[in-house]
Short mmCIF file of C-alpha atoms and ligand atoms in Angstrom, two decimals:
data_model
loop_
_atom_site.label_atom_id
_atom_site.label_comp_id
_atom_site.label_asym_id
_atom_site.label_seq_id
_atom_site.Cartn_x
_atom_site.Cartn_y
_atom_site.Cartn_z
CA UNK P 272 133.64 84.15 121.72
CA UNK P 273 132.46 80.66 121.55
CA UNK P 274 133.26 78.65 118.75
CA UNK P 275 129.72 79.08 116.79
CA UNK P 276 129.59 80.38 113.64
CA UNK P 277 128.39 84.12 113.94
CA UNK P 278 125.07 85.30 112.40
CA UNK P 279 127.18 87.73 110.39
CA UNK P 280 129.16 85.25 109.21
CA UNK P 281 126.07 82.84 108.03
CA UNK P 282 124.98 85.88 106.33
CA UNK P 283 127.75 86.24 103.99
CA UNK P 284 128.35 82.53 103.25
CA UNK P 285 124.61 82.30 102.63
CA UNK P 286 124.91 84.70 100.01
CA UNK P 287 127.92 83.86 98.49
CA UNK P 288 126.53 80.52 98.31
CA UNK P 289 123.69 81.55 96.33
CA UNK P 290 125.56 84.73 93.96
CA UNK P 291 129.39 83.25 93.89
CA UNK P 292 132.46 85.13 94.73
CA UNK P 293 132.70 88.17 92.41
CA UNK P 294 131.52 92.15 94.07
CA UNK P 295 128.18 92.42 94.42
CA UNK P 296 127.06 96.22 94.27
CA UNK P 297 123.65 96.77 96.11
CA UNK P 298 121.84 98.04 93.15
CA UNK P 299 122.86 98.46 89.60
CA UNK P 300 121.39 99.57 85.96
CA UNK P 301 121.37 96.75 82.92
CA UNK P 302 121.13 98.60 79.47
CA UNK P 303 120.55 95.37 77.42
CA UNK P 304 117.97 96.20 75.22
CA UNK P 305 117.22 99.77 72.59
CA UNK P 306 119.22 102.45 75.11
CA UNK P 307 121.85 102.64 72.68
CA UNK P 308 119.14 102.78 69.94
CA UNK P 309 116.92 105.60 71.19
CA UNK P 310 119.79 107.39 73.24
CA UNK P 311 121.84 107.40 69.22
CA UNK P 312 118.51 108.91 67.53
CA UNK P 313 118.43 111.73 70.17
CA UNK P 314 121.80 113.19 69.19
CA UNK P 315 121.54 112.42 65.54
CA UNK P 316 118.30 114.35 65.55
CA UNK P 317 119.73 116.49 67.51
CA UNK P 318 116.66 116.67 69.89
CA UNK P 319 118.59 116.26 73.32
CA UNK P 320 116.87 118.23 75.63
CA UNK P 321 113.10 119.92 76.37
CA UNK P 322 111.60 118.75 72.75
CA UNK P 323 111.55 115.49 70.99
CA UNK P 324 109.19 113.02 70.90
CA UNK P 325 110.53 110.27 73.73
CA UNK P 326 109.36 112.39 76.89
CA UNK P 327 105.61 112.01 74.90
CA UNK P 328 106.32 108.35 74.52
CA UNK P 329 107.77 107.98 77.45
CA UNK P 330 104.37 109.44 79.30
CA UNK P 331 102.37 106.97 76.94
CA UNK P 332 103.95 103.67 77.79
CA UNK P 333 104.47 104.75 81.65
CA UNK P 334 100.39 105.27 81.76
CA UNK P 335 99.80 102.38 79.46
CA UNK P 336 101.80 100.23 81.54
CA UNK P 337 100.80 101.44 85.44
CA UNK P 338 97.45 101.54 84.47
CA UNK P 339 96.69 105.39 85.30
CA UNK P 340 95.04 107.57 83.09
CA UNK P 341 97.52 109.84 83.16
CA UNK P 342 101.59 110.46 83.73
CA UNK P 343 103.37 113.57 83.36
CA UNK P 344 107.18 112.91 83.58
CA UNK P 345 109.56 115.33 85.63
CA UNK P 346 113.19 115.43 86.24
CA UNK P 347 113.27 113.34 89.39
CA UNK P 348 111.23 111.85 91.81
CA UNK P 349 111.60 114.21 94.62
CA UNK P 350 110.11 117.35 92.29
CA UNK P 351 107.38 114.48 91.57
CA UNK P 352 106.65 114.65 95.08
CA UNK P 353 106.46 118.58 95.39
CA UNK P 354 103.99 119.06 92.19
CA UNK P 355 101.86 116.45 93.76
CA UNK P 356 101.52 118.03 97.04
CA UNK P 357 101.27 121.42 95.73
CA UNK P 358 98.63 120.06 93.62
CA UNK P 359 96.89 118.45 96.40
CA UNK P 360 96.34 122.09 98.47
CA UNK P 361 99.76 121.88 100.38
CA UNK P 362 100.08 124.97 101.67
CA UNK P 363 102.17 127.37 104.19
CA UNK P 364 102.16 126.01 107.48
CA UNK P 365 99.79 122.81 106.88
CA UNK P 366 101.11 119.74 108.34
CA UNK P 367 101.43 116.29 105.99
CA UNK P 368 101.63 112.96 107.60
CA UNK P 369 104.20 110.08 106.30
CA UNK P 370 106.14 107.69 107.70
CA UNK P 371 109.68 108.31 109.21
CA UNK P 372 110.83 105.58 107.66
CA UNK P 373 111.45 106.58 104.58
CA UNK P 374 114.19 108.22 101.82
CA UNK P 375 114.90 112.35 102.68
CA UNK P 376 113.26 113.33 99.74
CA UNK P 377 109.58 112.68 101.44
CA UNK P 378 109.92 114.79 103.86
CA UNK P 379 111.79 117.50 101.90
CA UNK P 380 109.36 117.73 99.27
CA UNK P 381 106.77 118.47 101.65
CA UNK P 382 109.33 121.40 103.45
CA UNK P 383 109.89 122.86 100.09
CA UNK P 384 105.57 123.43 100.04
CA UNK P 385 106.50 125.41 103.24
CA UNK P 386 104.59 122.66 104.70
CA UNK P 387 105.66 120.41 107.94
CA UNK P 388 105.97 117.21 108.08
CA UNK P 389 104.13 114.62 110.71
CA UNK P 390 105.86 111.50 111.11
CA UNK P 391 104.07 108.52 112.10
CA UNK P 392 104.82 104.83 112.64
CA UNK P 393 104.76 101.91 110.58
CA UNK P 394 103.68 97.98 110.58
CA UNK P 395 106.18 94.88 110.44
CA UNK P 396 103.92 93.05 107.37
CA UNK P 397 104.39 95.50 104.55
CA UNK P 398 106.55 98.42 106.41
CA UNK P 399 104.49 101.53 105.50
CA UNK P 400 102.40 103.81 107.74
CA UNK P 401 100.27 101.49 110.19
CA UNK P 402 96.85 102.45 109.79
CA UNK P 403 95.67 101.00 113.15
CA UNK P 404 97.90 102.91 115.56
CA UNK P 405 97.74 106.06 113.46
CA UNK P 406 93.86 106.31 113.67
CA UNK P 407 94.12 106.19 117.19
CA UNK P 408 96.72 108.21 117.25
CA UNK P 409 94.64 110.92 115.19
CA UNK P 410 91.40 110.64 117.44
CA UNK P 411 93.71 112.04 120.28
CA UNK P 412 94.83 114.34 119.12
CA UNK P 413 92.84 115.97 116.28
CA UNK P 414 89.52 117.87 115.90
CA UNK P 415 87.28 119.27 112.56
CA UNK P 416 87.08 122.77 112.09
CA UNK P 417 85.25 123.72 109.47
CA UNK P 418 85.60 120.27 107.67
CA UNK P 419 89.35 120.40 108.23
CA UNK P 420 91.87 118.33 110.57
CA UNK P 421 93.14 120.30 112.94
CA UNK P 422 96.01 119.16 115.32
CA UNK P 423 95.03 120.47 118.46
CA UNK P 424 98.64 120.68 119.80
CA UNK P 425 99.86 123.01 117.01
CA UNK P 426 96.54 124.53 115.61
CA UNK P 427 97.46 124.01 112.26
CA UNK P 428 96.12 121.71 109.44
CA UNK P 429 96.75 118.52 108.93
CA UNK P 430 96.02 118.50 104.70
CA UNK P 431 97.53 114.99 103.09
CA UNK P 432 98.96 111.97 104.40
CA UNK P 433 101.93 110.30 102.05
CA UNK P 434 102.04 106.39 102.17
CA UNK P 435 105.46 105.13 100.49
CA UNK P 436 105.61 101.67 99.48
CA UNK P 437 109.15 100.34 100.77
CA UNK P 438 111.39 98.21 99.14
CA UNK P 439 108.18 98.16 96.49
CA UNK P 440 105.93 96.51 99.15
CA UNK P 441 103.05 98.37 99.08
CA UNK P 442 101.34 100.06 102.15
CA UNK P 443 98.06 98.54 103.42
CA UNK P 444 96.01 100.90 100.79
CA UNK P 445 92.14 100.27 101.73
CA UNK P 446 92.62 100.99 105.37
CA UNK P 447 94.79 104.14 104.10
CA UNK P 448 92.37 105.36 102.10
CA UNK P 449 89.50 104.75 104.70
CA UNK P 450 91.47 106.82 107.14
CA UNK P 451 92.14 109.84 104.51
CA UNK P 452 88.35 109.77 103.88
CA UNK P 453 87.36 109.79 107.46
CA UNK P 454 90.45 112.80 108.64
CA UNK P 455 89.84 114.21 105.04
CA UNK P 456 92.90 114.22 103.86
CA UNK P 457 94.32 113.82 100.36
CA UNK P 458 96.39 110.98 99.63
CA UNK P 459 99.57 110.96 97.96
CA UNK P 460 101.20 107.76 97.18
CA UNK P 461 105.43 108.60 97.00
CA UNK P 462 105.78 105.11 95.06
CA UNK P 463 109.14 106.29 93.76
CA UNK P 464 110.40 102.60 94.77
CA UNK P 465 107.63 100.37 93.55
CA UNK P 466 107.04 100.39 89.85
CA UNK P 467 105.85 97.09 88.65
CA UNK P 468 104.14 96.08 92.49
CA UNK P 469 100.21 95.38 92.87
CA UNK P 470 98.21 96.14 95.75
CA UNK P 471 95.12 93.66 94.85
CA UNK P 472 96.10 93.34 91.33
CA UNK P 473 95.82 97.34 90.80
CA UNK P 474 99.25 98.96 90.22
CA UNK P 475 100.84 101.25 93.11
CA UNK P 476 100.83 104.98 92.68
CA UNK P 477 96.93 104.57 91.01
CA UNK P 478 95.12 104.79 94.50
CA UNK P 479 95.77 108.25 95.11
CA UNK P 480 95.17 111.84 93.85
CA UNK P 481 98.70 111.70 93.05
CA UNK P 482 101.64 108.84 93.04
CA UNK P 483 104.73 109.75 91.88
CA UNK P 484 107.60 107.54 90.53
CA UNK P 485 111.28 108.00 90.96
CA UNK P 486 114.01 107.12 87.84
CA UNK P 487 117.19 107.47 89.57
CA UNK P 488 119.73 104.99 89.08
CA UNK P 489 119.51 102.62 91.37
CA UNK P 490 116.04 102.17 91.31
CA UNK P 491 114.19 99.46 89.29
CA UNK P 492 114.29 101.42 86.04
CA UNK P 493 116.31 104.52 85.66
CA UNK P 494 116.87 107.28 82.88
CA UNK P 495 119.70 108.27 84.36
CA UNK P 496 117.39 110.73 86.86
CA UNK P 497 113.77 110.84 86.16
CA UNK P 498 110.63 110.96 88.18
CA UNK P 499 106.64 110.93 87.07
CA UNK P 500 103.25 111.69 88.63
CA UNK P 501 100.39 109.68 88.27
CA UNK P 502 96.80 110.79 88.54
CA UNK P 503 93.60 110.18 87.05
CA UNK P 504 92.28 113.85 86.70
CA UNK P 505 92.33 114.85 83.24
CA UNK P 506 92.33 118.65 84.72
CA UNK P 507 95.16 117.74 87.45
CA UNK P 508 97.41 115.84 84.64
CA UNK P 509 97.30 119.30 82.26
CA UNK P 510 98.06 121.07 85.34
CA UNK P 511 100.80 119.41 86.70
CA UNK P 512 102.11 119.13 83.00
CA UNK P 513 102.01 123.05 82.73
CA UNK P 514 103.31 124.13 86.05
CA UNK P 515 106.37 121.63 85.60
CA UNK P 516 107.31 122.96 82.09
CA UNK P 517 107.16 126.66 83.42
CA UNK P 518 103.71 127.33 83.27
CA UNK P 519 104.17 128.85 79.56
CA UNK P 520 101.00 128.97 77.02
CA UNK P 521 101.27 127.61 73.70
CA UNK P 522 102.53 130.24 70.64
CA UNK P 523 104.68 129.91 68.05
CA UNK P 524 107.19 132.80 69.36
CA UNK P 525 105.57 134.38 72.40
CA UNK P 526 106.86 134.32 76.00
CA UNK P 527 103.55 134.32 78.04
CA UNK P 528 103.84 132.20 80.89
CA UNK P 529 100.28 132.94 83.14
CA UNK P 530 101.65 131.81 86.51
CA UNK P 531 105.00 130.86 88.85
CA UNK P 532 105.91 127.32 87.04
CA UNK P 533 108.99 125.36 87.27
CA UNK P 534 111.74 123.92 85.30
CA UNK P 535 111.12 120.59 86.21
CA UNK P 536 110.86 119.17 82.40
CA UNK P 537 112.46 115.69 82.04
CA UNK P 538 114.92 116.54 78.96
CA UNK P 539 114.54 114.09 75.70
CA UNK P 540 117.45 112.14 76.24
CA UNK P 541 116.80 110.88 79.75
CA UNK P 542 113.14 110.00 78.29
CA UNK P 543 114.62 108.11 75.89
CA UNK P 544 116.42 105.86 78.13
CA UNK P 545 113.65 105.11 79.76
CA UNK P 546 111.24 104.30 77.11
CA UNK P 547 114.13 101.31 76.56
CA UNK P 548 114.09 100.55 80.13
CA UNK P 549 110.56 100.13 80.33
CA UNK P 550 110.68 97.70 77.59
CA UNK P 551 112.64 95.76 79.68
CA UNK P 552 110.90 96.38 82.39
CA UNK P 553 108.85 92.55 82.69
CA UNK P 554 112.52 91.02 82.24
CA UNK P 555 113.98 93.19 85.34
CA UNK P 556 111.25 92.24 87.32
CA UNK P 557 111.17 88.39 86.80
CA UNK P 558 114.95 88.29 87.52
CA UNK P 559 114.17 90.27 90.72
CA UNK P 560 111.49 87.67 91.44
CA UNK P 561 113.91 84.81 90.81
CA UNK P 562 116.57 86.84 92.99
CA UNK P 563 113.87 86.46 95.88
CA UNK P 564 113.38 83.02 95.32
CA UNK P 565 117.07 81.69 95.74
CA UNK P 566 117.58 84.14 98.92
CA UNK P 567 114.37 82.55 100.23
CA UNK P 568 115.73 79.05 100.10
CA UNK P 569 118.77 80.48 101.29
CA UNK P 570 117.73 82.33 104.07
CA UNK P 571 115.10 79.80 105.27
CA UNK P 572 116.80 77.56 108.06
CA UNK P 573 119.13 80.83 109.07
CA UNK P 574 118.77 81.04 112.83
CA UNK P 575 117.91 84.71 113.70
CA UNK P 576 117.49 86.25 110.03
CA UNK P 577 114.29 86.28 108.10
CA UNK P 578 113.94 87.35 104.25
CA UNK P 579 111.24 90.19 103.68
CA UNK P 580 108.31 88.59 101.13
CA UNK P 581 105.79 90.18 99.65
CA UNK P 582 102.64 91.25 101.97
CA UNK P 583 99.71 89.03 101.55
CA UNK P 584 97.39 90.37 98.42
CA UNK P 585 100.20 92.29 96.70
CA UNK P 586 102.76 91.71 94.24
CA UNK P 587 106.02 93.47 95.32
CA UNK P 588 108.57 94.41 92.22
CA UNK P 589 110.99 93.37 94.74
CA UNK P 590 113.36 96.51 94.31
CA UNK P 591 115.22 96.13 96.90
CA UNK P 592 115.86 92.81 98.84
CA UNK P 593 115.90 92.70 102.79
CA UNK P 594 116.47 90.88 105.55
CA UNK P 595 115.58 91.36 109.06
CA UNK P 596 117.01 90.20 112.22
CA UNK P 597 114.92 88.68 114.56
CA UNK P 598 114.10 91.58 117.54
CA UNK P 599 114.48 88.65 119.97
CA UNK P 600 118.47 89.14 120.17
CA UNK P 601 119.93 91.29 122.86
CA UNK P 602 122.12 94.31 121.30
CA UNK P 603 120.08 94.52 118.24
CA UNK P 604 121.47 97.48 116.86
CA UNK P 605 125.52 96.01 117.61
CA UNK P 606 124.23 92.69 115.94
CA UNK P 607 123.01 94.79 112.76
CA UNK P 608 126.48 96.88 112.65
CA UNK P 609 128.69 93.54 112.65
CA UNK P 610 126.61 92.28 109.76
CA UNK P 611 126.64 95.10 107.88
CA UNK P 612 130.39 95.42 108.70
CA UNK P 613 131.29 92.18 107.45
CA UNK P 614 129.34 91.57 104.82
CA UNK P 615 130.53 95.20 102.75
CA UNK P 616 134.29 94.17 103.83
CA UNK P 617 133.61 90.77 101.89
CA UNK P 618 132.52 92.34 98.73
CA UNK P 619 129.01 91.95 99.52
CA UNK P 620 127.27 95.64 99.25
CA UNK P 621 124.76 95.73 102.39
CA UNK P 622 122.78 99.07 103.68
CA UNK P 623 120.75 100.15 106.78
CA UNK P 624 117.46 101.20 106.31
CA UNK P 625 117.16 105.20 106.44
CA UNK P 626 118.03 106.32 109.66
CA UNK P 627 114.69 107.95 111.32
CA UNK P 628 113.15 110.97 109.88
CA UNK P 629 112.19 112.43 112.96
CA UNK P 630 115.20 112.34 114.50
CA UNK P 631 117.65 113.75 111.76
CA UNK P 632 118.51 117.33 112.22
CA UNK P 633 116.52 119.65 109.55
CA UNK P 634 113.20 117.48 111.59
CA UNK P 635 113.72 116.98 114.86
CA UNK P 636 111.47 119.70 115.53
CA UNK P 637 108.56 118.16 113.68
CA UNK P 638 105.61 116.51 114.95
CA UNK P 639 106.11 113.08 115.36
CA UNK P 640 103.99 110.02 116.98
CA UNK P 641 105.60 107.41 119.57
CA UNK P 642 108.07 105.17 117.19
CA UNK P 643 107.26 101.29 118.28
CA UNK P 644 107.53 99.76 115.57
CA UNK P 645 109.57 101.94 113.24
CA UNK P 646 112.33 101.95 115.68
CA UNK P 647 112.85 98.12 115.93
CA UNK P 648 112.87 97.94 111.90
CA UNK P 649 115.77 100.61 112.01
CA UNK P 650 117.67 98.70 114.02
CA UNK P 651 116.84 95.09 111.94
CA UNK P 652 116.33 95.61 108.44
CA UNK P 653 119.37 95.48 106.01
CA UNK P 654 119.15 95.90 102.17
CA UNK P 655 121.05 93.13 100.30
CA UNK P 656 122.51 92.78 96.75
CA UNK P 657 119.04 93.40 94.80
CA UNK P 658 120.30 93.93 90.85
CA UNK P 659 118.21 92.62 88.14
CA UNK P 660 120.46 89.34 86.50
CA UNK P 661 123.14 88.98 89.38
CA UNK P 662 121.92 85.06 89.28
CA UNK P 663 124.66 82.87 87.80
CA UNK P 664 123.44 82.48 83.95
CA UNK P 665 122.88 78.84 84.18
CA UNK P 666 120.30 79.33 86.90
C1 PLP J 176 114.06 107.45 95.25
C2 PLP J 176 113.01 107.99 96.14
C3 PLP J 176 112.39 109.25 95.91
C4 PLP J 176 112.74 110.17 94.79
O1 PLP J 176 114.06 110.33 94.59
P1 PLP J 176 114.72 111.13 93.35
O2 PLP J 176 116.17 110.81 93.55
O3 PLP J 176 114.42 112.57 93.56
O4 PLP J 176 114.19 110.62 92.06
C5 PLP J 176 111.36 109.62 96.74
N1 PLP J 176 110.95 108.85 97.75
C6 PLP J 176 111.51 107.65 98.00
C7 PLP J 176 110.98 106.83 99.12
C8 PLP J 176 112.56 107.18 97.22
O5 PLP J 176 113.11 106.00 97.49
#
């Protein structure tokens, strides 16, 4: 070894310089504002689970505040996801395109349609689905029949594509959206990590038959677990609110329930935490915003390492904070492991990005385009303390 200082040890002094020397966890709730309020009116009133009034409130301030028309809240994220592509004509044996670079549950949600997934590549700027490489991709290997995509190597239909905004940068939307209109394909926006990020001023999860959000707790709001769908179709929005409450019809007493539905109600009590959280909701995010600020500085005249900032025309909630090391360096993958190594044995909580999709177990049999790009951001993006208010006070 020569006497440098290693880029794994820059990493950690640059952000101990900025946060100070106590743990830093990679992601974790505040409750500073009316969670003790609401959560102490749910078991006074005894209204804990399936009725009470915050899951309606809830829905109200979550549309009010996203912009959509509509949002019908579920118990997590990933059941979001499967109402959504149900919804959206996922059937038996069609395929869905999204990225392999994302969390399990996109890929599972689409499996538990009895659908298959088709993972494609993503683009270094905003790290979703690159639109450029997968048009090609599509013209090579897809034809219409009978106004539908068929993939010509499998036979079978390719019905929705799934952008997810990572870290809360969104995906490059328009050029998305062009591309589902020309393969016609319904688009489904899995925006479980970016509540509170723009894509040209209009909020993610809005673009697309669907988005759904995702309240677990270490994402940017939580009700402990939680998820929602967006949409804009009055007719979709009663659906989606009937099939996830099990598909029962109104009466005072009867059981009449007029298809298969699911028990995917968010209870009361988890609404009610996050009708609190979304009050402080603008607070989290400003904090987040500052968080990205002080990394920047820190970060900027680090040999090697760059900060991820929000892609050009967006507004990122900043969820989750990353760097990325530069795919210049030999070894890329053994210079990620010693970072990550040394920064969580120094108290500072660091992740890899998902491994692959495509290549875990329960997928490898999937469809799946050539992995540029994707691969080199597996081997170079880390996740670094992200909380809302981990800045020193006196910042
Ligand atoms: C968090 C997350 C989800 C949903 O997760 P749940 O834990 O089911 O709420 C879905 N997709 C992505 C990309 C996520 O990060």
């Amino acid at each position: 070894m020569v006497n440098e200082i290693s880029i794994e040890q820059d990493i950690v002094k640059t952000i101990r310089g900025i946060l100070g020397e106590s743990p830093l966890l990679l992601h974790e709730p505040y409750f500073v504002g009316n969670e003790w309020l609401y959560l102490k009116e749910c078991l006074d009133t005894r209204f804990v689970s399936s009725v009470g009034k915050f899951v309606d409130q809830f829905e109200k301030q979550l549309a009010e505040y996203t912009g959509s028309k509509y949002a019908i809240a579920v118990v997590n994220g990933t059941a979001a996801l499967h109402i959504a592509l149900k919804l959206s004509g996922v059937e038996n044996d069609d395929e869905v395109i999204i990225p392999s670079l994302t969390f399990i549950a996109t890929a599972n949600a689409v499996s538990y349609c009895g659908a298959i997934p088709h993972f494609v590549d993503s683009e270094e700027s905003h790290l979703g689905i690159d639109p450029i490489a997968l048009r090609e991709y599509l013209k090579s290997m897809t034809e219409f029949r009978d106004g539908k995509c068929i993939n010509t190597q499998t036979g079978r239909v390719i019905r929705a594509i799934v952008p997810m905004h990572t870290f809360g940068h969104p995906s490059k939307l328009d050029e998305l959206l062009a591309l589902a209109k020309d393969f016609n394909l319904e688009l489904i926006e899995d925006a479980a990590e970016s509540l509170g990020s723009y894509y040209y001023g209009k909020h993610t999860g809005t673009f697309g038959k669907f988005g759904t959000l995702s309240f677990n707790g270490n994402k940017t709001i939580t009700t402990g677990g939680g998820g929602a769908l967006l949409t804009q179709d009055e007719n979709l929005a009663k659906l989606a609110k009937h099939i996830t409450t099990t598909a029962k019809l109104p009466h005072r007493w009867e059981y009449v329930h007029d298809q298969i539905g699911y028990n995917y109600r968010m209870p009361n009590i988890n609404a009610a935490l996050g009708c609190a959280q979304l009050e402080s909701l603008p607070s989290f995010l400003k904090s987040k915003r500052d968080l990205y600020e002080s990394y920047r500085r820190g970060f900027e005249n680090l040999k090697n390492v760059e900060l991820i900032s929000e892609p050009r025309h967006c507004k990122s909630n900043y969820w989750l904070q990353t760097i990325k090391l530069s795919w210049e360096q030999k070894n890329l993958l053994d210079v990620r492991n010693r970072v990550l190594e040394l920064t969580n044995d120094s108290g500072v909580m660091t992740r890899p990005v998902w491994r692959l999709l495509h290549s875990l177990k329960p997928f490898e049999l999937c469809p799946s385009m050539p992995m540029v790009v994707a691969k080199k951001l597996e081997a170079s993006l880390i996740n670094i303390p992200s909380s809302a208010h981990l800045l020193p006070k006196d910042e």
